[in-house]
CSV table of C-alpha atoms and ligand atoms in Angstrom, one decimal:
chain,number,residue,atom,x,y,z
A,1,MET,CA,-40.8,-28.2,35.8
A,2,SER,CA,-43.0,-28.5,32.8
A,3,TYR,CA,-41.2,-29.9,29.7
A,4,GLN,CA,-42.1,-29.0,26.1
A,5,TYR,CA,-41.8,-31.4,23.2
A,6,TRP,CA,-41.4,-30.6,19.6
A,7,SER,CA,-42.8,-34.0,18.4
A,8,PRO,CA,-44.5,-35.3,21.5
A,9,GLU,CA,-45.5,-38.6,20.0
A,10,LEU,CA,-42.0,-39.4,18.7
A,11,GLU,CA,-40.1,-38.2,21.7
A,12,THR,CA,-42.2,-40.0,24.3
A,13,MET,CA,-43.1,-43.2,22.3
A,14,SER,CA,-42.9,-46.5,24.1
A,15,ARG,CA,-39.6,-48.4,23.7
A,16,SER,CA,-41.4,-51.2,21.8
A,17,ASP,CA,-43.0,-48.7,19.3
A,18,LEU,CA,-39.6,-47.0,19.0
A,19,GLU,CA,-37.9,-50.2,18.2
A,20,ALA,CA,-40.5,-51.1,15.6
A,21,LEU,CA,-39.9,-47.7,14.0
A,22,GLN,CA,-36.2,-48.2,14.1
A,23,LEU,CA,-36.5,-51.6,12.3
A,24,ALA,CA,-38.6,-50.1,9.6
A,25,ARG,CA,-36.2,-47.2,9.1
A,26,LEU,CA,-33.2,-49.5,9.3
A,27,ARG,CA,-34.5,-51.5,6.4
A,28,GLU,CA,-35.1,-48.3,4.5
A,29,ALA,CA,-31.5,-47.1,5.3
A,30,VAL,CA,-30.0,-50.5,4.2
A,31,GLY,CA,-32.0,-50.1,1.0
A,32,TRP,CA,-30.4,-46.7,0.4
A,33,ALA,CA,-26.9,-48.1,1.3
A,34,LEU,CA,-27.3,-50.9,-1.2
A,35,ARG,CA,-27.4,-48.4,-4.0
A,36,THR,CA,-23.6,-47.8,-3.4
A,37,THR,CA,-20.9,-50.2,-4.6
A,38,PHE,CA,-19.2,-49.9,-1.2
A,39,TYR,CA,-22.2,-51.2,0.7
A,40,ARG,CA,-23.3,-53.6,-1.9
A,41,GLU,CA,-20.0,-55.4,-1.7
A,42,ARG,CA,-19.7,-55.1,2.1
A,43,LEU,CA,-23.2,-56.3,2.8
A,44,ALA,CA,-23.0,-59.1,0.2
A,45,GLY,CA,-20.1,-60.4,2.3
A,46,VAL,CA,-22.5,-61.0,5.2
A,47,GLY,CA,-25.4,-62.2,3.2
A,48,ILE,CA,-27.5,-59.0,3.0
A,49,ARG,CA,-28.6,-58.4,-0.6
A,50,GLU,CA,-31.8,-56.5,-0.1
A,51,SER,CA,-33.4,-54.6,2.7
A,52,GLY,CA,-35.7,-57.5,3.4
A,53,ASP,CA,-32.7,-59.5,4.6
A,54,ILE,CA,-32.9,-57.4,7.8
A,55,ALA,CA,-35.4,-59.4,9.8
A,56,SER,CA,-34.9,-57.8,13.2
A,57,LEU,CA,-32.9,-55.1,14.9
A,58,ALA,CA,-30.5,-57.8,16.0
A,59,ASP,CA,-29.5,-58.2,12.4
A,60,LEU,CA,-27.8,-54.8,12.6
A,61,ARG,CA,-24.9,-56.6,14.3
A,62,ARG,CA,-24.3,-58.6,11.2
A,63,ILE,CA,-23.3,-55.4,9.3
A,64,PRO,CA,-19.6,-54.6,9.3
A,65,TYR,CA,-18.5,-51.3,10.8
A,66,THR,CA,-17.8,-48.3,8.5
A,67,THR,CA,-14.8,-46.2,9.5
A,68,LYS,CA,-13.6,-42.7,8.8
A,69,GLN,CA,-10.9,-44.3,6.6
A,70,ASP,CA,-13.6,-45.9,4.5
A,71,LEU,CA,-15.1,-42.5,4.0
A,72,ARG,CA,-11.8,-41.0,3.0
A,73,GLU,CA,-11.2,-43.8,0.5
A,74,GLY,CA,-14.6,-43.2,-1.0
A,75,PHE,CA,-13.9,-39.5,-1.5
A,76,PRO,CA,-15.5,-37.7,-3.3
A,77,TYR,CA,-18.6,-39.6,-4.6
A,78,GLY,CA,-18.2,-43.2,-3.3
A,79,PHE,CA,-20.9,-42.9,-0.7
A,80,LEU,CA,-23.4,-41.0,-2.8
A,81,SER,CA,-26.5,-43.1,-3.2
A,82,VAL,CA,-28.8,-40.8,-5.2
A,83,PRO,CA,-28.4,-39.2,-8.6
A,84,ARG,CA,-26.2,-36.2,-8.4
A,85,GLU,CA,-29.1,-34.0,-9.5
A,86,ASP,CA,-31.0,-35.0,-6.3
A,87,VAL,CA,-28.3,-33.5,-4.1
A,88,VAL,CA,-29.0,-30.0,-2.9
A,89,ARG,CA,-26.1,-29.5,-0.4
A,90,LEU,CA,-22.8,-30.9,0.8
A,91,HIS,CA,-21.0,-30.4,4.0
A,92,ALA,CA,-17.5,-31.5,5.1
A,93,SER,CA,-16.0,-32.3,8.5
A,94,SER,CA,-13.7,-29.7,9.9
A,95,GLY,CA,-10.8,-32.1,9.5
A,96,THR,CA,-9.6,-32.0,13.2
A,97,THR,CA,-7.9,-35.4,12.7
A,98,GLY,CA,-6.9,-35.5,9.0
A,99,THR,CA,-8.4,-35.2,5.5
A,100,PRO,CA,-12.0,-33.9,5.5
A,101,THR,CA,-14.9,-36.1,4.6
A,102,THR,CA,-17.9,-35.1,2.6
A,103,ILE,CA,-21.6,-35.7,3.2
A,104,TYR,CA,-24.4,-35.1,0.7
A,105,PHE,CA,-27.9,-34.1,1.4
A,106,SER,CA,-31.1,-34.4,-0.6
A,107,ARG,CA,-34.0,-32.0,-0.1
A,108,ASP,CA,-35.7,-34.5,2.2
A,109,ASP,CA,-32.4,-35.1,4.1
A,110,ILE,CA,-32.1,-31.4,4.9
A,111,ARG,CA,-35.8,-31.3,6.0
A,112,ARG,CA,-35.2,-34.2,8.4
A,113,TRP,CA,-32.0,-32.8,9.8
A,114,THR,CA,-33.6,-29.4,10.3
A,115,ASP,CA,-36.4,-31.1,12.2
A,116,ASN,CA,-33.9,-32.8,14.4
A,117,VAL,CA,-32.2,-29.6,15.4
A,118,ALA,CA,-35.5,-27.9,15.9
A,119,ARG,CA,-36.5,-30.7,18.3
A,120,CYS,CA,-33.3,-30.1,20.3
A,121,ILE,CA,-33.7,-26.3,20.5
A,122,TYR,CA,-37.4,-26.5,21.4
A,123,GLY,CA,-36.7,-29.1,24.1
A,124,THR,CA,-34.5,-26.6,26.0
A,125,GLY,CA,-37.5,-24.3,26.4
A,126,CYS,CA,-36.9,-21.9,23.5
A,127,ASN,CA,-39.8,-20.5,21.3
A,128,ARG,CA,-40.8,-17.9,18.8
A,129,SER,CA,-40.1,-15.1,21.2
A,130,ASP,CA,-36.4,-15.9,21.4
A,131,VAL,CA,-33.6,-14.1,19.5
A,132,PHE,CA,-30.9,-16.6,18.6
A,133,GLN,CA,-27.3,-15.5,17.8
A,134,ASN,CA,-25.5,-18.4,16.1
A,135,MET,CA,-21.9,-17.6,17.1
A,136,ILE,CA,-20.3,-20.5,15.2
A,137,SER,CA,-18.6,-20.7,11.8
A,138,TYR,CA,-20.9,-21.0,8.8
A,139,GLY,CA,-19.7,-22.7,5.6
A,140,LEU,CA,-18.6,-26.3,5.2
A,141,PHE,CA,-18.8,-26.9,8.9
A,142,THR,CA,-22.3,-28.1,9.8
A,143,GLY,CA,-22.8,-26.2,13.0
A,144,GLY,CA,-23.6,-22.9,11.3
A,145,LEU,CA,-26.2,-23.8,8.7
A,146,GLY,CA,-27.5,-26.7,10.9
A,147,PHE,CA,-28.4,-24.5,13.8
A,148,HIS,CA,-29.5,-21.7,11.6
A,149,ALA,CA,-32.1,-23.8,9.9
A,150,GLY,CA,-33.2,-25.4,13.2
A,151,GLY,CA,-33.6,-22.0,14.8
A,152,GLU,CA,-35.8,-20.7,12.0
A,153,GLU,CA,-37.9,-23.9,12.1
A,154,VAL,CA,-38.6,-23.2,15.8
A,155,GLY,CA,-39.6,-19.7,14.7
A,156,MET,CA,-36.9,-17.8,16.6
A,157,LEU,CA,-35.3,-14.7,15.1
A,158,VAL,CA,-31.9,-16.0,13.9
A,159,ILE,CA,-28.9,-13.8,13.7
A,160,PRO,CA,-26.2,-15.5,11.5
A,161,SER,CA,-23.4,-13.7,13.3
A,162,GLY,CA,-20.8,-16.5,12.7
A,163,SER,CA,-17.9,-16.9,15.2
A,164,GLY,CA,-15.2,-14.5,16.3
A,165,ASN,CA,-15.1,-10.7,16.7
A,166,THR,CA,-16.4,-10.3,20.3
A,167,THR,CA,-17.0,-6.6,19.8
A,168,ARG,CA,-19.4,-7.2,17.0
A,169,GLN,CA,-21.0,-10.1,18.9
A,170,PHE,CA,-21.7,-7.8,21.9
A,171,ARG,CA,-23.1,-5.1,19.7
A,172,LEU,CA,-25.5,-7.5,18.0
A,173,MET,CA,-26.6,-8.9,21.5
A,174,ARG,CA,-27.4,-5.4,22.7
A,175,ASP,CA,-29.0,-4.1,19.5
A,176,PHE,CA,-31.3,-7.0,19.0
A,177,GLY,CA,-31.8,-8.3,22.5
A,178,THR,CA,-30.3,-11.8,22.0
A,179,THR,CA,-31.6,-14.3,24.4
A,180,VAL,CA,-29.9,-17.5,23.1
A,181,VAL,CA,-26.5,-18.2,21.6
A,182,HIS,CA,-24.8,-21.2,20.1
A,183,ALA,CA,-21.0,-21.5,20.3
A,184,THR,CA,-18.1,-23.7,21.3
A,185,PRO,CA,-17.6,-23.8,25.1
A,186,SER,CA,-14.1,-22.3,24.6
A,187,PHE,CA,-15.6,-19.4,22.7
A,188,LEU,CA,-18.2,-18.8,25.4
A,189,LEU,CA,-15.4,-18.6,28.0
A,190,HIS,CA,-13.5,-16.2,25.7
A,191,VAL,CA,-16.7,-14.1,25.4
A,192,GLU,CA,-17.0,-13.9,29.1
A,193,SER,CA,-13.4,-12.9,29.6
A,194,ARG,CA,-13.8,-10.1,27.0
A,195,MET,CA,-17.0,-8.6,28.6
A,196,LYS,CA,-15.2,-6.6,31.2
A,197,GLU,CA,-12.6,-5.3,28.8
A,198,GLU,CA,-15.2,-4.2,26.3
A,199,GLY,CA,-17.2,-2.5,29.0
A,200,VAL,CA,-20.3,-4.8,28.6
A,201,SER,CA,-22.3,-5.2,31.7
A,202,ARG,CA,-24.4,-8.3,32.3
A,203,GLU,CA,-27.5,-6.1,32.7
A,204,SER,CA,-27.1,-4.6,29.3
A,205,ILE,CA,-27.7,-8.0,27.6
A,206,LYS,CA,-30.7,-10.3,27.8
A,207,LEU,CA,-28.9,-13.6,27.3
A,208,ARG,CA,-30.4,-16.5,29.1
A,209,LYS,CA,-29.3,-19.7,27.3
A,210,ALA,CA,-26.5,-21.2,25.3
A,211,PHE,CA,-26.0,-24.3,23.3
A,212,ALA,CA,-22.4,-25.4,23.6
A,213,GLY,CA,-20.8,-28.2,21.7
A,214,ALA,CA,-18.5,-29.2,18.8
A,215,GLU,CA,-15.8,-30.1,21.3
A,216,PRO,CA,-15.5,-31.9,24.6
A,217,TYR,CA,-15.9,-30.0,27.8
A,218,SER,CA,-16.3,-31.0,31.4
A,219,GLU,CA,-19.2,-30.5,33.8
A,220,ASP,CA,-17.1,-28.0,35.7
A,221,THR,CA,-16.6,-25.9,32.5
A,222,ARG,CA,-20.4,-26.0,32.0
A,223,ARG,CA,-20.9,-24.8,35.6
A,224,ARG,CA,-18.3,-22.1,35.2
A,225,ILE,CA,-19.9,-20.7,32.0
A,226,GLU,CA,-23.4,-20.8,33.7
A,227,GLU,CA,-22.2,-19.0,36.8
A,228,LEU,CA,-20.0,-16.4,35.1
A,229,LEU,CA,-22.5,-15.5,32.4
A,230,LYS,CA,-25.6,-16.3,34.5
A,231,ILE,CA,-27.2,-18.4,31.8
A,232,ASP,CA,-28.3,-22.0,31.2
A,233,VAL,CA,-25.9,-24.1,29.1
A,234,TYR,CA,-27.1,-27.2,27.1
A,235,ASN,CA,-24.7,-29.7,25.7
A,236,SER,CA,-25.0,-30.2,22.0
A,237,TYR,CA,-23.4,-33.2,20.3
A,238,GLY,CA,-23.2,-34.0,16.6
A,239,LEU,CA,-20.7,-34.8,13.8
A,240,SER,CA,-20.8,-34.1,10.1
A,241,GLU,CA,-20.9,-37.8,9.3
A,242,MET,CA,-24.3,-37.9,11.1
A,243,ASN,CA,-25.5,-34.6,9.5
A,244,GLY,CA,-24.0,-32.4,12.1
A,245,PRO,CA,-25.7,-31.0,15.2
A,246,GLY,CA,-29.0,-32.6,16.3
A,247,VAL,CA,-27.7,-36.1,17.0
A,248,ALA,CA,-27.9,-35.9,20.8
A,249,PHE,CA,-28.8,-33.0,23.0
A,250,GLU,CA,-29.6,-32.3,26.6
A,251,CYS,CA,-33.1,-31.6,27.7
A,252,GLN,CA,-34.0,-29.4,30.6
A,253,ALA,CA,-33.3,-32.1,33.1
A,254,LYS,CA,-29.6,-31.7,32.0
A,255,ASP,CA,-28.8,-35.3,32.9
A,256,GLY,CA,-27.3,-36.7,29.8
A,257,LEU,CA,-27.9,-36.1,26.0
A,258,HIS,CA,-30.9,-37.7,24.4
A,259,LEU,CA,-29.8,-39.6,21.4
A,260,TRP,CA,-32.7,-39.3,18.9
A,261,GLU,CA,-33.3,-43.0,18.4
A,262,ASP,CA,-36.0,-42.6,15.8
A,263,ARG,CA,-33.3,-41.0,13.5
A,264,TYR,CA,-30.1,-42.8,14.8
A,265,ILE,CA,-29.2,-46.2,16.2
A,266,GLY,CA,-26.5,-46.0,18.8
A,267,GLU,CA,-24.2,-48.7,20.1
A,268,ILE,CA,-21.3,-48.6,22.5
A,269,ILE,CA,-18.4,-50.9,21.7
A,270,ASN,CA,-15.0,-51.7,23.1
A,271,PRO,CA,-12.6,-50.1,20.6
A,272,ASP,CA,-10.1,-52.9,21.0
A,273,THR,CA,-12.2,-55.9,20.8
A,274,LEU,CA,-15.0,-54.3,18.8
A,275,GLU,CA,-17.5,-56.1,20.9
A,276,PRO,CA,-20.4,-54.3,22.7
A,277,VAL,CA,-19.7,-53.2,26.2
A,278,ALA,CA,-21.9,-54.1,29.1
A,279,GLU,CA,-24.9,-51.8,29.6
A,280,GLY,CA,-24.0,-48.4,31.0
A,281,GLU,CA,-20.2,-48.9,30.4
A,282,THR,CA,-18.0,-46.4,28.5
A,283,GLY,CA,-16.7,-47.2,25.1
A,284,GLU,CA,-16.7,-46.0,21.5
A,285,LEU,CA,-20.0,-44.7,20.1
A,286,VAL,CA,-21.1,-46.4,16.9
A,287,LEU,CA,-24.0,-44.7,15.0
A,288,THR,CA,-26.3,-45.8,12.2
A,289,CYS,CA,-28.0,-42.9,10.4
A,290,LEU,CA,-31.6,-43.6,9.7
A,291,CYS,CA,-32.4,-40.3,8.2
A,292,ARG,CA,-30.2,-39.6,5.2
A,293,GLU,CA,-30.8,-41.1,1.8
A,294,ALA,CA,-28.1,-39.3,-0.1
A,295,THR,CA,-25.1,-40.6,2.0
A,296,PRO,CA,-26.2,-43.5,4.1
A,297,LEU,CA,-23.8,-44.6,6.8
A,298,LEU,CA,-24.3,-47.9,8.7
A,299,ARG,CA,-22.6,-48.7,12.0
A,300,TYR,CA,-20.2,-45.8,11.7
A,301,ARG,CA,-17.4,-45.7,14.2
A,302,THR,CA,-17.4,-42.2,15.6
A,303,ARG,CA,-14.3,-42.7,17.8
A,304,ASP,CA,-16.1,-40.6,20.4
A,305,LEU,CA,-16.1,-42.0,23.9
A,306,SER,CA,-19.4,-42.1,25.8
A,307,GLY,CA,-21.8,-44.5,27.4
A,308,PHE,CA,-25.6,-44.8,27.9
A,309,TYR,CA,-27.3,-43.8,31.1
A,310,THR,CA,-29.7,-46.5,32.1
A,311,GLY,CA,-33.1,-45.6,33.5
A,312,PRO,CA,-35.7,-43.1,32.5
A,313,CYS,CA,-35.2,-39.3,32.3
A,314,ALA,CA,-37.2,-36.9,34.4
A,315,CYS,CA,-38.4,-35.1,31.2
A,316,GLY,CA,-40.5,-38.1,30.1
A,317,ARG,CA,-38.7,-38.7,26.8
A,318,THR,CA,-38.0,-42.4,26.1
A,319,HIS,CA,-34.9,-41.9,23.9
A,320,ARG,CA,-31.8,-43.1,25.7
A,321,ARG,CA,-29.3,-40.6,27.0
A,322,LEU,CA,-25.5,-40.5,26.3
A,323,ARG,CA,-23.1,-39.4,29.0
A,324,ARG,CA,-21.1,-36.2,28.3
A,325,ILE,CA,-18.6,-37.2,25.5
A,326,THR,CA,-15.1,-37.0,27.1
A,327,GLY,CA,-13.1,-37.1,24.0
A,328,ARG,CA,-12.1,-39.3,21.1
A,329,THR,CA,-10.2,-42.6,21.2
A,330,ASP,CA,-7.5,-40.8,19.2
A,331,ASP,CA,-7.2,-37.9,21.7
A,332,MET,CA,-5.5,-40.2,24.1
A,333,LEU,CA,-1.9,-39.1,24.9
A,334,ILE,CA,0.7,-41.6,26.1
A,335,ILE,CA,3.0,-39.7,28.4
A,336,ASN,CA,5.9,-41.8,29.7
A,337,GLY,CA,3.8,-44.8,29.1
A,338,VAL,CA,0.8,-43.5,31.0
A,339,ASN,CA,-2.5,-43.1,29.1
A,340,VAL,CA,-3.9,-39.6,29.6
A,341,PHE,CA,-7.0,-37.9,28.2
A,342,PRO,CA,-6.9,-34.1,27.9
A,343,SER,CA,-10.3,-34.1,29.5
A,344,GLN,CA,-8.8,-35.4,32.8
A,345,ILE,CA,-6.6,-32.3,33.0
A,346,GLU,CA,-9.5,-30.0,32.1
A,347,GLU,CA,-11.5,-31.4,34.9
A,348,VAL,CA,-8.9,-30.5,37.4
A,349,VAL,CA,-8.1,-27.0,36.2
A,350,MET,CA,-11.6,-25.8,35.4
A,351,ALA,CA,-12.9,-26.9,38.8
A,352,MET,CA,-10.5,-24.3,40.5
A,353,LYS,CA,-12.0,-20.9,41.1
A,354,GLU,CA,-8.5,-19.2,41.1
A,355,VAL,CA,-8.0,-20.4,37.5
A,356,GLY,CA,-9.0,-18.3,34.5
A,357,ASN,CA,-10.9,-19.3,31.4
A,358,ASN,CA,-8.1,-20.8,29.3
A,359,TYR,CA,-5.4,-23.5,29.5
A,360,LEU,CA,-3.0,-25.3,27.2
A,361,ILE,CA,-1.3,-28.7,27.5
A,362,VAL,CA,2.2,-29.0,26.0
A,363,ILE,CA,4.2,-32.2,25.7
A,364,GLU,CA,7.9,-32.3,24.8
A,365,LYS,CA,10.8,-34.6,24.9
A,366,GLU,CA,13.4,-34.0,27.5
A,367,GLY,CA,16.2,-36.5,27.0
A,368,VAL,CA,14.5,-39.9,26.9
A,369,LEU,CA,11.5,-38.8,28.9
A,370,ASP,CA,8.3,-37.0,28.0
A,371,ARG,CA,7.7,-33.7,29.8
A,372,LEU,CA,4.2,-32.5,30.4
A,373,THR,CA,3.6,-28.8,30.9
A,374,VAL,CA,0.2,-27.4,31.7
A,375,LYS,CA,-0.1,-23.6,31.0
A,376,VAL,CA,-3.0,-22.1,32.9
A,377,GLU,CA,-4.4,-18.6,32.9
A,378,VAL,CA,-5.1,-17.2,36.4
A,379,GLY,CA,-8.4,-15.7,37.3
A,380,THR,CA,-9.0,-11.9,37.6
A,381,ASN,CA,-9.0,-12.2,41.4
A,382,ILE,CA,-5.3,-13.1,41.4
A,383,PHE,CA,-2.5,-10.5,40.9
A,384,MET,CA,0.5,-11.6,38.8
A,385,ASP,CA,3.0,-9.7,41.0
A,386,ASP,CA,1.9,-11.3,44.3
A,387,THR,CA,4.2,-14.4,44.4
A,388,ARG,CA,2.9,-16.2,47.5
A,389,PRO,CA,-0.6,-16.9,46.3
A,390,LEU,CA,0.8,-17.7,42.8
A,391,ASN,CA,3.2,-20.3,44.2
A,392,ALA,CA,0.5,-21.8,46.3
A,393,LEU,CA,-1.8,-22.0,43.3
A,394,ARG,CA,0.9,-23.6,41.1
A,395,ASP,CA,1.5,-26.2,43.8
A,396,LYS,CA,-2.2,-26.9,44.1
A,397,ILE,CA,-2.7,-27.4,40.4
A,398,ARG,CA,0.4,-29.6,40.2
A,399,SER,CA,-0.5,-31.9,43.0
A,400,THR,CA,-4.2,-32.2,41.9
A,401,ILE,CA,-3.2,-33.1,38.4
A,402,GLN,CA,-0.7,-35.6,39.7
A,403,ALA,CA,-3.3,-37.2,41.9
A,404,SER,CA,-5.6,-37.6,38.9
A,405,ILE,CA,-3.2,-38.8,36.2
A,406,THR,CA,-0.2,-39.9,38.3
A,407,ILE,CA,2.1,-37.8,36.2
A,408,ASN,CA,3.8,-34.8,37.8
A,409,PRO,CA,3.4,-31.9,35.4
A,410,ARG,CA,5.3,-28.6,35.2
A,411,VAL,CA,2.7,-25.9,35.8
A,412,GLU,CA,3.0,-22.4,34.3
A,413,LEU,CA,0.7,-19.6,35.3
A,414,HIS,CA,-0.2,-16.9,32.7
A,415,GLU,CA,-2.1,-13.7,32.9
A,416,GLY,CA,-5.8,-13.8,31.9
A,417,GLY,CA,-6.3,-13.5,28.1
A,418,SER,CA,-2.6,-14.3,27.2
A,419,LEU,CA,-3.0,-17.8,25.9
A,420,PRO,CA,-4.1,-18.4,22.3
A,421,VAL,CA,-7.8,-18.6,21.6
A,422,SER,CA,-9.5,-20.2,18.7
A,423,GLU,CA,-12.8,-19.1,17.3
A,424,GLY,CA,-13.9,-22.6,16.4
A,425,LYS,CA,-12.8,-25.8,18.1
A,426,ALA,CA,-10.1,-25.1,20.7
A,427,LYS,CA,-6.7,-26.5,20.2
A,428,ARG,CA,-5.7,-27.4,23.7
A,429,VAL,CA,-2.9,-29.9,23.2
A,430,MET,CA,0.5,-29.2,21.6
A,431,ASP,CA,2.4,-32.4,21.3
A,432,ASN,CA,5.9,-31.3,20.3
A,433,ARG,CA,7.5,-34.7,20.6
A,434,PRO,CA,9.4,-35.8,17.5
A,435,ARG,CA,7.4,-38.5,15.7
A,436,ASP,CA,8.7,-42.0,15.7
A,437,VAL,CA,9.9,-43.0,12.3
B,501,LIG,P1,-14.1,-33.2,12.9
B,501,LIG,O1,-14.1,-34.7,13.1
B,501,LIG,O2,-13.2,-32.8,11.8
B,501,LIG,O3,-13.8,-32.4,14.2
B,501,LIG,P2,-16.9,-32.4,13.0
B,501,LIG,O4,-17.0,-30.9,12.8
B,501,LIG,O5,-17.9,-33.2,12.3
B,501,LIG,O6,-15.5,-32.8,12.4
B,501,LIG,O7,-16.9,-32.6,14.5
B,501,LIG,C1,-17.5,-33.7,15.1
B,501,LIG,C2,-16.7,-34.1,16.4
B,501,LIG,O8,-16.7,-33.0,17.3
B,501,LIG,C3,-17.4,-35.2,17.1
B,501,LIG,O9,-17.1,-36.5,16.5
B,501,LIG,C4,-16.8,-35.1,18.5
B,501,LIG,O10,-15.5,-35.6,18.6
B,501,LIG,C5,-16.7,-33.6,18.7
B,501,LIG,N1,-17.9,-33.1,19.4
B,501,LIG,C6,-19.0,-32.5,18.8
B,501,LIG,N2,-19.9,-32.1,19.8
B,501,LIG,C7,-19.3,-32.5,21.0
B,501,LIG,C8,-19.7,-32.4,22.4
B,501,LIG,N3,-20.9,-31.9,22.7
B,501,LIG,N4,-18.9,-33.0,23.3
B,501,LIG,C9,-17.8,-33.5,23.0
B,501,LIG,N5,-17.3,-33.6,21.7
B,501,LIG,C10,-18.1,-33.1,20.7
B,502,LIG,ZN1,-34.7,-35.7,29.3
């Protein structure tokens, strides 16, 4: 395979050159940060008063972590480090886990972010001949405008379709010959389920690629989308605190997500001890943004769980690769004392061919115990009135989940298309247990 690079020099630069660039940019980012009261006080506490106090990359570890809570406390302008007049845009996180947080961009910040997204898109083999339908919500959420700008930068024809409304999405695909889409993996599965109902044949659309992100999904889910829609799916990772999309992305080797280390410094820490984990181990991803002057963030705790692959990538890029993000530290469910990540259940159900494209995890209190129910849509190859195969499937799902998480769930089978779908990030867990007071 021949790989194409958007910025060949930056993407394939030697590790020592990359580290020298990181150090220069870290100093610059510390300089930006020192313009805010928050960082001036935080950094003074560890003896950093000017950017020159960062002598080497190892000095990064002197800097205290910044948390989502810090960002919330600084709302609305606490982290703004340029005059208000120099800000040309703001974005906010979607607030999956609480109050939203706001990020400000200067004109240069937007330019750098756009370049990051263009680098990701181009690295999957897209070019000016592509028609790109951005099936994700526009607005405060960064996925819409971020991918939109990156797509235009590459020179593709960008259709700002937004999310939802599959009928209109199919019409746009057919009318304009869409070749690439961007969506959440759950919306892509929904699109696939709707195709037959809306009478859309695979031959009538030219789709060949999708960027899927904004929420965790398993390798089996990727494979499922690729096989059902007959397209190539690339994992896209980002968060509004780090601009949005364009932080880490899969290349055509599809073997981990390159973290763009000229623009971000990544660390993996143990979320309990806050110490770095051993090379290659899983932990919480901590990111330092080297490319945003208007809202600098140093050693930001993302709460996302991942780890670095060690070793070079077949594509020739030198930027380290993150493993598929399996979820957040705060996604973890404790069910009868057992720690369970929703992704463990997804891995089981999405690997089964008899299972349809949607599922839901429900936890309730039954007496003193927690009760886990997994609701699963069945595939189109299974008939709801044929009890024998249904019972067998139910047993198979139950025993495979139990083997994976040690908890014996109740399994409910539902007809395809009957479980709730969300147009943005999927809500797959309903924890109905009363909260402790
Ligand atoms: P919110 O924190 O409110 O969801 P964002 O819209 O900024 O706000 O979402 C960023 C978060 O989405 C990330 O921190 C991560 O948890 C999740 N996410 C984004 N892309 C991926 C991906 N490819 N795989 C797994 N999780 C992802
Ligand atoms: Zn690669």
